[in-house]
Coordinates of C-alpha atoms in Angstrom, one line a residue:
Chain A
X26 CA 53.9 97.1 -11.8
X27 CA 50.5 96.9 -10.5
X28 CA 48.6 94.1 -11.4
X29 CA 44.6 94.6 -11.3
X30 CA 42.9 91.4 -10.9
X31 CA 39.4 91.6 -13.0
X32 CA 37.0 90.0 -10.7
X33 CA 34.6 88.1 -12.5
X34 CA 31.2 89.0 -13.2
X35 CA 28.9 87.2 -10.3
X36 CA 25.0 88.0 -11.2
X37 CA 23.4 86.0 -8.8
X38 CA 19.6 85.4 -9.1
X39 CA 18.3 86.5 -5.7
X40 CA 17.3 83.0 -3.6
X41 CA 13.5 82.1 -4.0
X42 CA 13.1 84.1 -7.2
X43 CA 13.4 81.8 -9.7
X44 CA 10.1 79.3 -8.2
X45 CA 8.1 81.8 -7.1
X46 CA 8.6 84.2 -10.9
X47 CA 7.5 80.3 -12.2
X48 CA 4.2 80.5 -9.8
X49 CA 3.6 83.8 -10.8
X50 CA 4.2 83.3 -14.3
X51 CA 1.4 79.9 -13.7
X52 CA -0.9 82.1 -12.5
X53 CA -0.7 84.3 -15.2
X54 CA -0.9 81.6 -18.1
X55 CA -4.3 80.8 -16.4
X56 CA -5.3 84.5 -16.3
X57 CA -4.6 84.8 -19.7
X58 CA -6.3 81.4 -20.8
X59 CA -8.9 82.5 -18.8
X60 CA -10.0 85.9 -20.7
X61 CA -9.1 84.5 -24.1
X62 CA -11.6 81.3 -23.3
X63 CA -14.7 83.7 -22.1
X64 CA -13.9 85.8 -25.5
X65 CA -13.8 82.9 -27.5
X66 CA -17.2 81.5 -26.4
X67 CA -18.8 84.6 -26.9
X68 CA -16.9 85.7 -30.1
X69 CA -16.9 82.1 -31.5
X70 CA -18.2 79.4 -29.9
X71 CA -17.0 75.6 -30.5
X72 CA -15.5 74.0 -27.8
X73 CA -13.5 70.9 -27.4
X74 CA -10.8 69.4 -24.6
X75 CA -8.1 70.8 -26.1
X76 CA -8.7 74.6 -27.4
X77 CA -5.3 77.0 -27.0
X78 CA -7.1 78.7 -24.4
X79 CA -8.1 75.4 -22.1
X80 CA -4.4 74.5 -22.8
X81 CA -3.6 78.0 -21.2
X82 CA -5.5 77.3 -18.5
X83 CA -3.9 73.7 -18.0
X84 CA 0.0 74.5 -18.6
X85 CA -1.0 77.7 -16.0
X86 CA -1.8 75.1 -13.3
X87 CA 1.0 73.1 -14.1
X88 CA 3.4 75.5 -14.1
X89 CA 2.8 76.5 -11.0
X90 CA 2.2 73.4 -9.7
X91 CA 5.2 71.4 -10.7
X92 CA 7.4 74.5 -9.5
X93 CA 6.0 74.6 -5.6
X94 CA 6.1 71.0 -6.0
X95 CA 10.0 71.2 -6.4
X96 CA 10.1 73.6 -3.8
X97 CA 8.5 71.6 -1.8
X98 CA 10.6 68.3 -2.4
X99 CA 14.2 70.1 -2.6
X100 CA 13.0 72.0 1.2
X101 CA 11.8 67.9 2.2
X102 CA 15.3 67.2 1.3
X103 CA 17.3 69.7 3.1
X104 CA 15.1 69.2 6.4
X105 CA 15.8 65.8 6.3
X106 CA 19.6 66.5 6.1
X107 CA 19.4 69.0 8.6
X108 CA 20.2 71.9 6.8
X109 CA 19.1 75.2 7.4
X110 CA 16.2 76.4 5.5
X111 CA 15.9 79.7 4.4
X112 CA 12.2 81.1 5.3
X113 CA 13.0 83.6 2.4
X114 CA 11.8 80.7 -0.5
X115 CA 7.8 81.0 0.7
X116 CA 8.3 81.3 4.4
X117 CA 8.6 79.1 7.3
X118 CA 8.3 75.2 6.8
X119 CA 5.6 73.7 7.9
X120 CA 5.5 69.5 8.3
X121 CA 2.8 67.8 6.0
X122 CA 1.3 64.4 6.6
X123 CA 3.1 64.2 9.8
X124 CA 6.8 64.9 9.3
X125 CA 7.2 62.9 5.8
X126 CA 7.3 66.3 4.2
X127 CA 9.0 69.9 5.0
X128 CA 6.3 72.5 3.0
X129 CA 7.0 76.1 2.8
X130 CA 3.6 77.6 3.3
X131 CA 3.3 80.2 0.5
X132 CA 4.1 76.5 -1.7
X133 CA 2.2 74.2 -0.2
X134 CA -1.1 76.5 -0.6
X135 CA 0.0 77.1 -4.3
X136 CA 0.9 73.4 -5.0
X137 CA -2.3 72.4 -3.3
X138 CA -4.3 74.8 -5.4
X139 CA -2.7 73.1 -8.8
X140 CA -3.5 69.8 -7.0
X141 CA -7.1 70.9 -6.4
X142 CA -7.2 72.4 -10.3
X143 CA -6.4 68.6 -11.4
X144 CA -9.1 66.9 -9.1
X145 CA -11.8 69.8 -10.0
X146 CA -10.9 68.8 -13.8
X147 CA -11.9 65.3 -13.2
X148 CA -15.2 66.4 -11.8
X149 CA -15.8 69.3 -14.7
X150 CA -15.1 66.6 -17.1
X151 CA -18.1 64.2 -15.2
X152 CA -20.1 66.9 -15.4
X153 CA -19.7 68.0 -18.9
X154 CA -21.0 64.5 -19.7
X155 CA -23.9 64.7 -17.6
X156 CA -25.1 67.9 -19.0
X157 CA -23.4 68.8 -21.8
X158 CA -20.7 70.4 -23.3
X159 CA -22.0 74.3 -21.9
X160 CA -20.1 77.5 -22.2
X161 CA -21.3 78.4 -18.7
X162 CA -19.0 79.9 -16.7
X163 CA -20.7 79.7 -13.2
X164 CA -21.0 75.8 -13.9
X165 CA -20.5 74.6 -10.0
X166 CA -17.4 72.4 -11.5
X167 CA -15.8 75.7 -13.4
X168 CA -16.3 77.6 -9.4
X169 CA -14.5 74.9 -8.3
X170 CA -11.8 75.3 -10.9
X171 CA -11.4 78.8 -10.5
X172 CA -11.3 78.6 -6.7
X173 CA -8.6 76.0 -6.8
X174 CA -7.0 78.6 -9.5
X175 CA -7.6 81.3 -6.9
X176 CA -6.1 79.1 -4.0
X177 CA -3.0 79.0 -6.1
X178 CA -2.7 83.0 -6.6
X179 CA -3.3 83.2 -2.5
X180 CA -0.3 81.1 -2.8
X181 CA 1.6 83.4 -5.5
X182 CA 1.1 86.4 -3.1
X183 CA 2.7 84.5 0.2
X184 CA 5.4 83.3 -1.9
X185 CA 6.4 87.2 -2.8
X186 CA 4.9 88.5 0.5
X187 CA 7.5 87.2 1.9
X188 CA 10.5 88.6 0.2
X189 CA 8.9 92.0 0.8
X190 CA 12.0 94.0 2.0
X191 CA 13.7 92.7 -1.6
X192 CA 12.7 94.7 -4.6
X193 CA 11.6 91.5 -6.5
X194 CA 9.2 90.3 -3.4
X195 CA 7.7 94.2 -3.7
X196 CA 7.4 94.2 -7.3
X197 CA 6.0 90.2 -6.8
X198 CA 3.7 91.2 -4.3
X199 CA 1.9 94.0 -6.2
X200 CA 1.8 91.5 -9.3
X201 CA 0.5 88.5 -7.6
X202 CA -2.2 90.6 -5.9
X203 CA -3.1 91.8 -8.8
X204 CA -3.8 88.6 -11.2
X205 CA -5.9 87.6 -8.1
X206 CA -7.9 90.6 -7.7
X207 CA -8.3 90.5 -11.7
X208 CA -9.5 86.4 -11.4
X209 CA -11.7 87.4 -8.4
X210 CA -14.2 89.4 -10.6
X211 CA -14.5 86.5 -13.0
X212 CA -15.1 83.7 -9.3
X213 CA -17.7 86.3 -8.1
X214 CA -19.7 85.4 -11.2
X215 CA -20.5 82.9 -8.9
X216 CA -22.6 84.6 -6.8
X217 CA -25.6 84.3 -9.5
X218 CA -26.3 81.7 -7.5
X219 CA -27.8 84.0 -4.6
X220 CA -31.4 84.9 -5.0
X221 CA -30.8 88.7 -6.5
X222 CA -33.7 90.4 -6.1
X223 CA -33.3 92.8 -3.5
X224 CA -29.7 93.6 -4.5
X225 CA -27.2 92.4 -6.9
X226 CA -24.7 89.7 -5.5
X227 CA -22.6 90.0 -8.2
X228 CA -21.4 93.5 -7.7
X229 CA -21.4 93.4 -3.9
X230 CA -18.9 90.7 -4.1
X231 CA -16.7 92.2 -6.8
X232 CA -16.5 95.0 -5.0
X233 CA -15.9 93.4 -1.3
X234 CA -13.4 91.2 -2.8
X235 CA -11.7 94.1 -4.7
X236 CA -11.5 96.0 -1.5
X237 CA -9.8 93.7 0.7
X238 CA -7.4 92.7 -2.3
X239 CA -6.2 96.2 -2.5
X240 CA -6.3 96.6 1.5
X241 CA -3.9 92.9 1.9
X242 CA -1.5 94.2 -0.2
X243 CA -1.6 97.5 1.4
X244 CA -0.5 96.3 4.6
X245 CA 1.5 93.0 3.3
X246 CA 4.1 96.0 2.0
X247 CA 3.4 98.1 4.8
X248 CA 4.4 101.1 3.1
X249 CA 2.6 104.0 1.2
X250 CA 1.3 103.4 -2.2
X251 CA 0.7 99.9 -2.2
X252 CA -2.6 99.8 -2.3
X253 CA -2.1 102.1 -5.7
X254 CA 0.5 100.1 -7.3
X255 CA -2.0 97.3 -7.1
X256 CA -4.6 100.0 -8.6
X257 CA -2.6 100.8 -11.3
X258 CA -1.4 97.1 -11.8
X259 CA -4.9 96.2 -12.1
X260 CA -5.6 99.0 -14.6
X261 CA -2.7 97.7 -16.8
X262 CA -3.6 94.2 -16.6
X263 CA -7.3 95.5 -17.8
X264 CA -6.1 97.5 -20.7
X265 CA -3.7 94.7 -22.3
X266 CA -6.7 92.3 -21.9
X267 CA -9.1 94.6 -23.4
X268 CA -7.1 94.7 -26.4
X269 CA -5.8 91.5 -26.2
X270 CA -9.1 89.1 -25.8
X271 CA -11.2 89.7 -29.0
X272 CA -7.7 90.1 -30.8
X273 CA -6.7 86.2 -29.6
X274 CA -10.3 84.8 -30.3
X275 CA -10.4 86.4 -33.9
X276 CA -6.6 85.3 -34.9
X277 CA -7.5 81.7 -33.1
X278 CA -10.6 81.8 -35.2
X279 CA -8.8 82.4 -38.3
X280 CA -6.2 79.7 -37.4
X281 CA -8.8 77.4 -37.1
X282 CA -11.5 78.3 -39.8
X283 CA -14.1 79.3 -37.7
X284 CA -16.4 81.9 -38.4
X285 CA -17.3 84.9 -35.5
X286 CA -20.7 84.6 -34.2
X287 CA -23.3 86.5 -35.9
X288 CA -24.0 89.5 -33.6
X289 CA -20.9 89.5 -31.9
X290 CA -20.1 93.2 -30.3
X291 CA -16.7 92.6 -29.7
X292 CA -16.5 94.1 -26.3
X293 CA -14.1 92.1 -24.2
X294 CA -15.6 90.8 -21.9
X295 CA -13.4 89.5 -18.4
X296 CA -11.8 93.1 -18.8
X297 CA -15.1 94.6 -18.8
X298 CA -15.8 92.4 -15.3
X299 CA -13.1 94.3 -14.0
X300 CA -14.1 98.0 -12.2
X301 CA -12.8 100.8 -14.1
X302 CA -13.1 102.8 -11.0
X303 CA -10.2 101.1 -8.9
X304 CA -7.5 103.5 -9.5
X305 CA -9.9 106.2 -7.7
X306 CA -10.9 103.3 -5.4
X307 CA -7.1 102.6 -4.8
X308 CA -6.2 106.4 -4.5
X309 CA -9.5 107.2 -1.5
X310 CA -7.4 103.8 0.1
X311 CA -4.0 106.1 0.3
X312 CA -4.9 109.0 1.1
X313 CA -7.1 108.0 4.1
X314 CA -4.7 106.0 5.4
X315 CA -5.2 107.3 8.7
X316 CA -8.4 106.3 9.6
X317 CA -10.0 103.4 10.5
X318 CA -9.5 100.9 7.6
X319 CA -13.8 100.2 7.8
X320 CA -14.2 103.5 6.7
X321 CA -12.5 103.7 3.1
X322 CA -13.9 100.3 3.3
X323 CA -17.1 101.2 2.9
X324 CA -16.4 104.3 0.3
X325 CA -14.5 101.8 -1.8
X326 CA -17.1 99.4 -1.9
X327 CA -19.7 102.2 -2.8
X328 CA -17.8 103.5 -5.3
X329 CA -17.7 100.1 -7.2
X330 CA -21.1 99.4 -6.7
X331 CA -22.4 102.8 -7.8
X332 CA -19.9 102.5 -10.8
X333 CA -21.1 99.2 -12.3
X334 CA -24.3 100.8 -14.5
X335 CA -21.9 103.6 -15.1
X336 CA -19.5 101.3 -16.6
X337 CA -21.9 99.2 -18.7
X338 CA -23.7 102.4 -19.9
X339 CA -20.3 103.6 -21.0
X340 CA -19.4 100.4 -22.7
X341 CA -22.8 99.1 -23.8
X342 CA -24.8 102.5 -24.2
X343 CA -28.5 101.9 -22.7
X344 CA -30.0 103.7 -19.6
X345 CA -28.8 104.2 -16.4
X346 CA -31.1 102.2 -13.8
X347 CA -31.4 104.7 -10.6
X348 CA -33.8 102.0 -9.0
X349 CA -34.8 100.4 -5.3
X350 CA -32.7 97.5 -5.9
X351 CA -29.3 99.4 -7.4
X352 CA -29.3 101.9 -4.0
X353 CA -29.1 98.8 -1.7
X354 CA -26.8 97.2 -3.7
X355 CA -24.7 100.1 -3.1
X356 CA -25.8 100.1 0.3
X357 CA -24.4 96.3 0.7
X358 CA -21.3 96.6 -0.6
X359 CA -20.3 99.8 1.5
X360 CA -21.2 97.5 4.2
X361 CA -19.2 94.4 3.2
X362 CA -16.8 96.5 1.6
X363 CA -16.3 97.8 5.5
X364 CA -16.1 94.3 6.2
X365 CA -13.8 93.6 3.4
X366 CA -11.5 96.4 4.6
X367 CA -10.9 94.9 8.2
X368 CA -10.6 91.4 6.9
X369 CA -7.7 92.7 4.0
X370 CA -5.8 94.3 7.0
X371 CA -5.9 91.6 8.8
X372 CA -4.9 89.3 6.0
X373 CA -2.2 91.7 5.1
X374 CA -0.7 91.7 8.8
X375 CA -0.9 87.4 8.6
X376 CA 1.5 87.7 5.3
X377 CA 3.7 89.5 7.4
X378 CA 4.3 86.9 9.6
X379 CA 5.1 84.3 7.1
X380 CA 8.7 84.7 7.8
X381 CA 9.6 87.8 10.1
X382 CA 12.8 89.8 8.2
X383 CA 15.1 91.3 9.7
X384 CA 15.1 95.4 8.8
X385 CA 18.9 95.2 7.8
X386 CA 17.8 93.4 4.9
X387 CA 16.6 95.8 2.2
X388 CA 17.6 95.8 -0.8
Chain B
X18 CA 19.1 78.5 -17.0
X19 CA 19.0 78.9 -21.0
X20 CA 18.9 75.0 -20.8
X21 CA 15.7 75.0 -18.5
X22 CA 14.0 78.3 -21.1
X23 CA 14.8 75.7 -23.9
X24 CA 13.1 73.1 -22.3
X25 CA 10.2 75.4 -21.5
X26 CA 10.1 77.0 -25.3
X27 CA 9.7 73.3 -26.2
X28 CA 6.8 72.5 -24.3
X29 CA 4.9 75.6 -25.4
X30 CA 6.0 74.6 -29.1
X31 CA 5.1 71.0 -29.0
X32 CA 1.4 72.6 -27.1
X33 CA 1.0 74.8 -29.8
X34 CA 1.8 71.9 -31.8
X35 CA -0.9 70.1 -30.9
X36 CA -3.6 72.4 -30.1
X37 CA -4.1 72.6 -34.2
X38 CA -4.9 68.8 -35.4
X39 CA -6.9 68.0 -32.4
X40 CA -9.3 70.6 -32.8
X41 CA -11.9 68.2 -33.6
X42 CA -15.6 70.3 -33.1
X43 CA -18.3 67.4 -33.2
X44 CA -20.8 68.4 -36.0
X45 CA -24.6 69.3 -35.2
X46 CA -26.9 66.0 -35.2
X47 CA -30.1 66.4 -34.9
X48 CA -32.4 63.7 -33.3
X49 CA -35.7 65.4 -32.9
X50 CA -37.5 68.0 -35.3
X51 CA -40.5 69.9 -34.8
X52 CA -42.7 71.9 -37.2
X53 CA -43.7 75.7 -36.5
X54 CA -45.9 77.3 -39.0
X55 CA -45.3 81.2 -38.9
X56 CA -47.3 82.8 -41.0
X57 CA -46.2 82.2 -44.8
X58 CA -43.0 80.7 -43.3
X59 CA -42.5 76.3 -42.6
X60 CA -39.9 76.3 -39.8
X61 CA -38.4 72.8 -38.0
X62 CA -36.8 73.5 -34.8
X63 CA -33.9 70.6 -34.8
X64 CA -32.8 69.6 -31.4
X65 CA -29.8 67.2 -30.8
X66 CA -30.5 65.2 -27.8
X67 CA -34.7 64.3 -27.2
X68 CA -36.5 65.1 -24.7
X69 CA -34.9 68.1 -23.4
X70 CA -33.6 68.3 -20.0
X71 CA -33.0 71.2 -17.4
X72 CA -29.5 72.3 -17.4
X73 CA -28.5 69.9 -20.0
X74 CA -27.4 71.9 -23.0
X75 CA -27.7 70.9 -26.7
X76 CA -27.9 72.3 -29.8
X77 CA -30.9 73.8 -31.2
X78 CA -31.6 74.6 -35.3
X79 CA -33.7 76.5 -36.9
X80 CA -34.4 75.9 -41.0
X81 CA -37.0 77.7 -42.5
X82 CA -38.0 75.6 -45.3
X83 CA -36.1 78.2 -48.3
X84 CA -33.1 78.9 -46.3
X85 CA -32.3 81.6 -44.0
X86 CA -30.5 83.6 -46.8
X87 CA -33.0 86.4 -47.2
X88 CA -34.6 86.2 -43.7
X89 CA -34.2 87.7 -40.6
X90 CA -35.9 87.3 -37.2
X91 CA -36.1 87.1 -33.8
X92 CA -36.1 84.3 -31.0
X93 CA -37.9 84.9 -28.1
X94 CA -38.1 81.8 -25.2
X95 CA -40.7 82.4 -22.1
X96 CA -41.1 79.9 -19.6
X97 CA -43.9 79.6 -17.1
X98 CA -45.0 83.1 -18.5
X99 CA -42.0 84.6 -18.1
X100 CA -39.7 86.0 -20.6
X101 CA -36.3 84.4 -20.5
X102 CA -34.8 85.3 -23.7
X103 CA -35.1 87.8 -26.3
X104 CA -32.3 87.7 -29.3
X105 CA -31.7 87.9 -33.0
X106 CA -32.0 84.5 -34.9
X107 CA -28.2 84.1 -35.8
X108 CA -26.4 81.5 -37.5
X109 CA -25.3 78.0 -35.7
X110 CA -21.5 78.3 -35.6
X111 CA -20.8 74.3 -36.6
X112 CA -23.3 74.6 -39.2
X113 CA -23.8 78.4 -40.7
X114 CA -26.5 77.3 -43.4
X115 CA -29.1 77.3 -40.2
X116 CA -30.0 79.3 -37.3
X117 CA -28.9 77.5 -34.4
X118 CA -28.4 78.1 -30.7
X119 CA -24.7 76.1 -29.8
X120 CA -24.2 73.8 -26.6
X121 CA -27.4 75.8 -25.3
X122 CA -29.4 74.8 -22.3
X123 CA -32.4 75.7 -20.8
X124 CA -32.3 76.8 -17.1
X125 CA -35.3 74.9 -15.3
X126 CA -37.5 72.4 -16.0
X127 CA -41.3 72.9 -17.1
X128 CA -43.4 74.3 -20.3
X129 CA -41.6 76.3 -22.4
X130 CA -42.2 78.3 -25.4
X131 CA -40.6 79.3 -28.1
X132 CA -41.4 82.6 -30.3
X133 CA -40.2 83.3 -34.0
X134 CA -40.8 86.9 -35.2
X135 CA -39.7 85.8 -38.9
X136 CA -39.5 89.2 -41.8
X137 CA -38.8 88.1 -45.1
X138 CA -39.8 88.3 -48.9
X139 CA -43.3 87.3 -47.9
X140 CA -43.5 89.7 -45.1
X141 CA -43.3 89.7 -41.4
X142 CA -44.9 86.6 -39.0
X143 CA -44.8 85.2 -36.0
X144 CA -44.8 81.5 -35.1
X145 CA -45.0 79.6 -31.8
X146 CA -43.3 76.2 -30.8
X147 CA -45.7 76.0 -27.5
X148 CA -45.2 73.9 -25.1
X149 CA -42.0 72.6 -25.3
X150 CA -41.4 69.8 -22.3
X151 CA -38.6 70.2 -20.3
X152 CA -37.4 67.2 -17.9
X153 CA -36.0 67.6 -14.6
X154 CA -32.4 68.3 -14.6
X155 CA -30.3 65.1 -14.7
X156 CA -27.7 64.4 -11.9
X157 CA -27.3 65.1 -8.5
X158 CA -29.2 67.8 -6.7
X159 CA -27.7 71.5 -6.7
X160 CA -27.0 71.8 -3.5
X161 CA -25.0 69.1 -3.5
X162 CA -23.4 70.1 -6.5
X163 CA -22.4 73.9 -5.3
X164 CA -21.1 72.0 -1.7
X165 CA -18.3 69.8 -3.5
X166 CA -17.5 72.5 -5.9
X167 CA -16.8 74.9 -3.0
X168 CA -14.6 72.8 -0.8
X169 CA -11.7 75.1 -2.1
X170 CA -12.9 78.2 -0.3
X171 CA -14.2 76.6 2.9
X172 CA -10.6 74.9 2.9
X173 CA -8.6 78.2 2.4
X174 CA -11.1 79.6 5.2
X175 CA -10.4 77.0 7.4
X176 CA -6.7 77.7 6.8
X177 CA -6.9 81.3 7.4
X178 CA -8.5 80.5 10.7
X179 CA -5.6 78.6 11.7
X180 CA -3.6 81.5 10.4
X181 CA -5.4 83.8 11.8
X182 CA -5.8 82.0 15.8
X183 CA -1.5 81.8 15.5
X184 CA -0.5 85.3 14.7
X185 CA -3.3 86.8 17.1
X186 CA -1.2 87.5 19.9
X187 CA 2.0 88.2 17.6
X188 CA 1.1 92.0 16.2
X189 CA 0.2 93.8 19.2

């Protein structure tokens, strides 16, 4: 009589998935605090401390923060016990102040960007008493926030970079790129701050920075479609959020007993910041993949730039401004989006040498 | 695992939690009031911190002396000659019997002026608060300002330099 031994079911969680879905998942608390907080100050208004949104914002950082931070220690402790560490949990090691720490590099950059996020609050929080308690958003202290945010996406996308050959470092890698290039548009807000006369700094760095965001992950994956996955990733992330923002702020206001502003158009706005045009942007990136990355480059970065008034005529109504200063702002970003181009290659080639796989490995 | 998605569920509970009872929005106090007569219409311009400073934002109110209930108008700022602002009078959201502009502030220092185009049961007006002082902006300059707040990004560039010099030689 045969006797058929049931094996038992063994689901293991792949290695270095569970800390870097927690920095992703970070990231994306602060994403979503992010565009519910903008809503709410133009759909509402009061601000304290401790709104939902800020506390979005704060648990985001902290996620991710506390999880590289384990990383981070538990990598510490198997260096010092001499045991082999896998480069698959956020790539090589590297040794920080001196050798007292062993710091994968896609966790230290996230873990020093939550570390950053906590000194930048200290300084917002100085500042808000200086001048006030503003809803500005390109405040130098809330650039210095949403950098230190930013740093910690960089660190989001090493962390699934490299993991690339696995599904969930794919999947991971389209994701992370995405909430960054999504944040981006809100950090280039900060370009205000450059005399805009001639041209406007604002688009030409939303569309630079979109560029090279779809170009890194392009060539972090090194296989066709990436660039589009990011496209589309984008585009999904933009149409929850555009439902998503005004419905938050209202339901928060209503939780809390505050009135709407009078005048309030209901238009979300970080989804709005975000080019609508990406997906074509994304697409012109794949199919000329064969020639020189400047050149796509530069049609992305026109595209965006010449799609701007488009969009806000589409969602605002109004004219559409064919002036002096809108041709060389289109003019600037085909340059920089050239620029762009070349540097998101590059970046995308760096990622790949986070922790070299070996091409047995896919999944 | 379900232990640690417990302990995470908690957090976001005991957040939640107490996002609600500390929602404390400090009412509107104003310090300083000023009169503008436009046309038929007495209007005081509150302000909550006196004088005003550059960059330091505050909030502004604006009564008419009957109420706001069957008014509507326009506020228009221009500073130095120039137009700044140009929007409907709305309601102050920590104190909807007034007109109000919430945690505003004004950009730069200098004269400014403020412009009420009022219509009501006595007709339309228009009413000037000229100039209004504004101080210097409080604080350190700028430029010193923009250079702490962007240490993150000349850090992340310096690291992708080093990035950068160490795979150089390693993709060709």
């Amino acid at each position: 009589m045969d006797i058929t031994a049931v094996a038992p079911s063994t689901r293991t969680v792949p290695k270095g998935l569970v800390p870097a879905s927690l920095v992703l998942g970070g990231t994306l608390l602060s994403l979503v605090g992010l565009t519910w907080d903008i809503q709410w100050h133009s759909d509402v208004g009061p601000d304290t401390f401790f709104t939902m949104p800020h506390l979005f914002l704060y648990a985001g950082s902290a996620l991710s923060g506390l999880a590289s931070l384990v990383v981070v220690l538990m990598t510490t402790a198997d260096a010092k016990r001499d045991r082999t560490v896998d480069p698959i949990v956020g790539g090589r090691a590297v040794g920080v102040f001196g050798r007292t720490f062993a710091a994968p590099v896609g966790y230290l950059i996230s873990g020093t960007g939550a570390a950053l996020f906590l000194v930048y609050g200290l300084w917002d929080q100085w500042w808000h008493g200086l001048y006030g308690f503003d809803a500005v958003i390109d405040s130098p202290p809330h650039i210095g926030l949403l950098l230190s945010i930013s740093i910690t996406m960089v660190g989001a996308v090493m962390i699934f970079a490299v993991a690339r050959d696995q599904r969930w470092g794919t999947c991971g890698t389209i994701a992370a790129a995405a909430v960054l290039l999504v944040f981006s548009m809100v950090t280039a807000i900060g370009l205000r701050a450059v005399p805009g006369a001639l041209a406007n700094p604002v688009s030409v760095g939303t569309a630079s920075l979109s560029v090279m965001i779809l170009f890194m992950a392009s060539h972090a994956l090194s296989r066709r479609g990436g660039a589009l996955a990011v496209g589309v990733a984008v585009a999904v992330l933009q149409a929850v959020f555009w439902w998503f923002s005004p419905w938050a702020a209202e339901v928060y206001a209503d939780a809390t007993g505050l009135p709407l502003r009078d005048y309030t158009d209901g238009i979300p706005d970080l989804p709005n910041m975000i080019p609508m045009c990406l997906v074509i942007v994304a697409v012109a990136v794949e199919l000329l993949h064969k020639v020189p990355a400047w050149i796509p480059g530069a049609l992305g970065g026109a595209i965006i730039a010449a799609c701007v008034p488009l969009q806000r005529v589409l969602v605002y109504g109004g004219t559409f401004p064919v002036n002096a200063r809108y041709l060389t702002t289109i003019v600037l970003a085909a340059a920089f989006g050239a620029g762009a181009a070349v540097l998101g290659r590059r970046f995308g080639q760096m990622l790949r040498h986070l922790a070299p796989v070996k091409e047995d490995r896919h999944a | 695992m379900r232990r640690t998605l417990f302990a995470l569920l908690g957090t976001a509970a005991l957040l939640l939690g107490l996002a609600g009872p500390s929602l404390a929005f400090e009412p509107v106090n104003v310090v300083h009031t000023e009169k503008v007569q436009a046309g038929p219409y007495n209007l005081t311009v509150g302000f909550s911190t006196w004088p005003v400073k550059a960059m330091q934002s505050l909030d502004f109110t604006f009564v008419p002396e009957d109420g706001i209930a069957d008014k509507k108008g326009t506020l228009t700022m221009v500073w130095g000659g120039e137009l700044m602002d140009d929007s409907p009078l709305a309601r102050h959201p920590r104190k909807r019997e007034v007109w109000g502009l919430d945690i505003y502030a004004l950009p730069a220092p200098g004269e400014w002026t403020l412009r009420f185009d009022l219509d009501g049961p006595a007709g339309p007006a228009t009413g000037e608060l000229k100039n209004l002082k504004v101080m210097e902006q409080p604080g350190p300059p700028m430029g010193l300002s923009w250079a702490i707040s962007t240490i993150p990004l000349f850090g992340l560039i310096a690291f992708i330099v080093v990035a950068w010099r160490r795979t150089r030689h390693a993709d060709r």
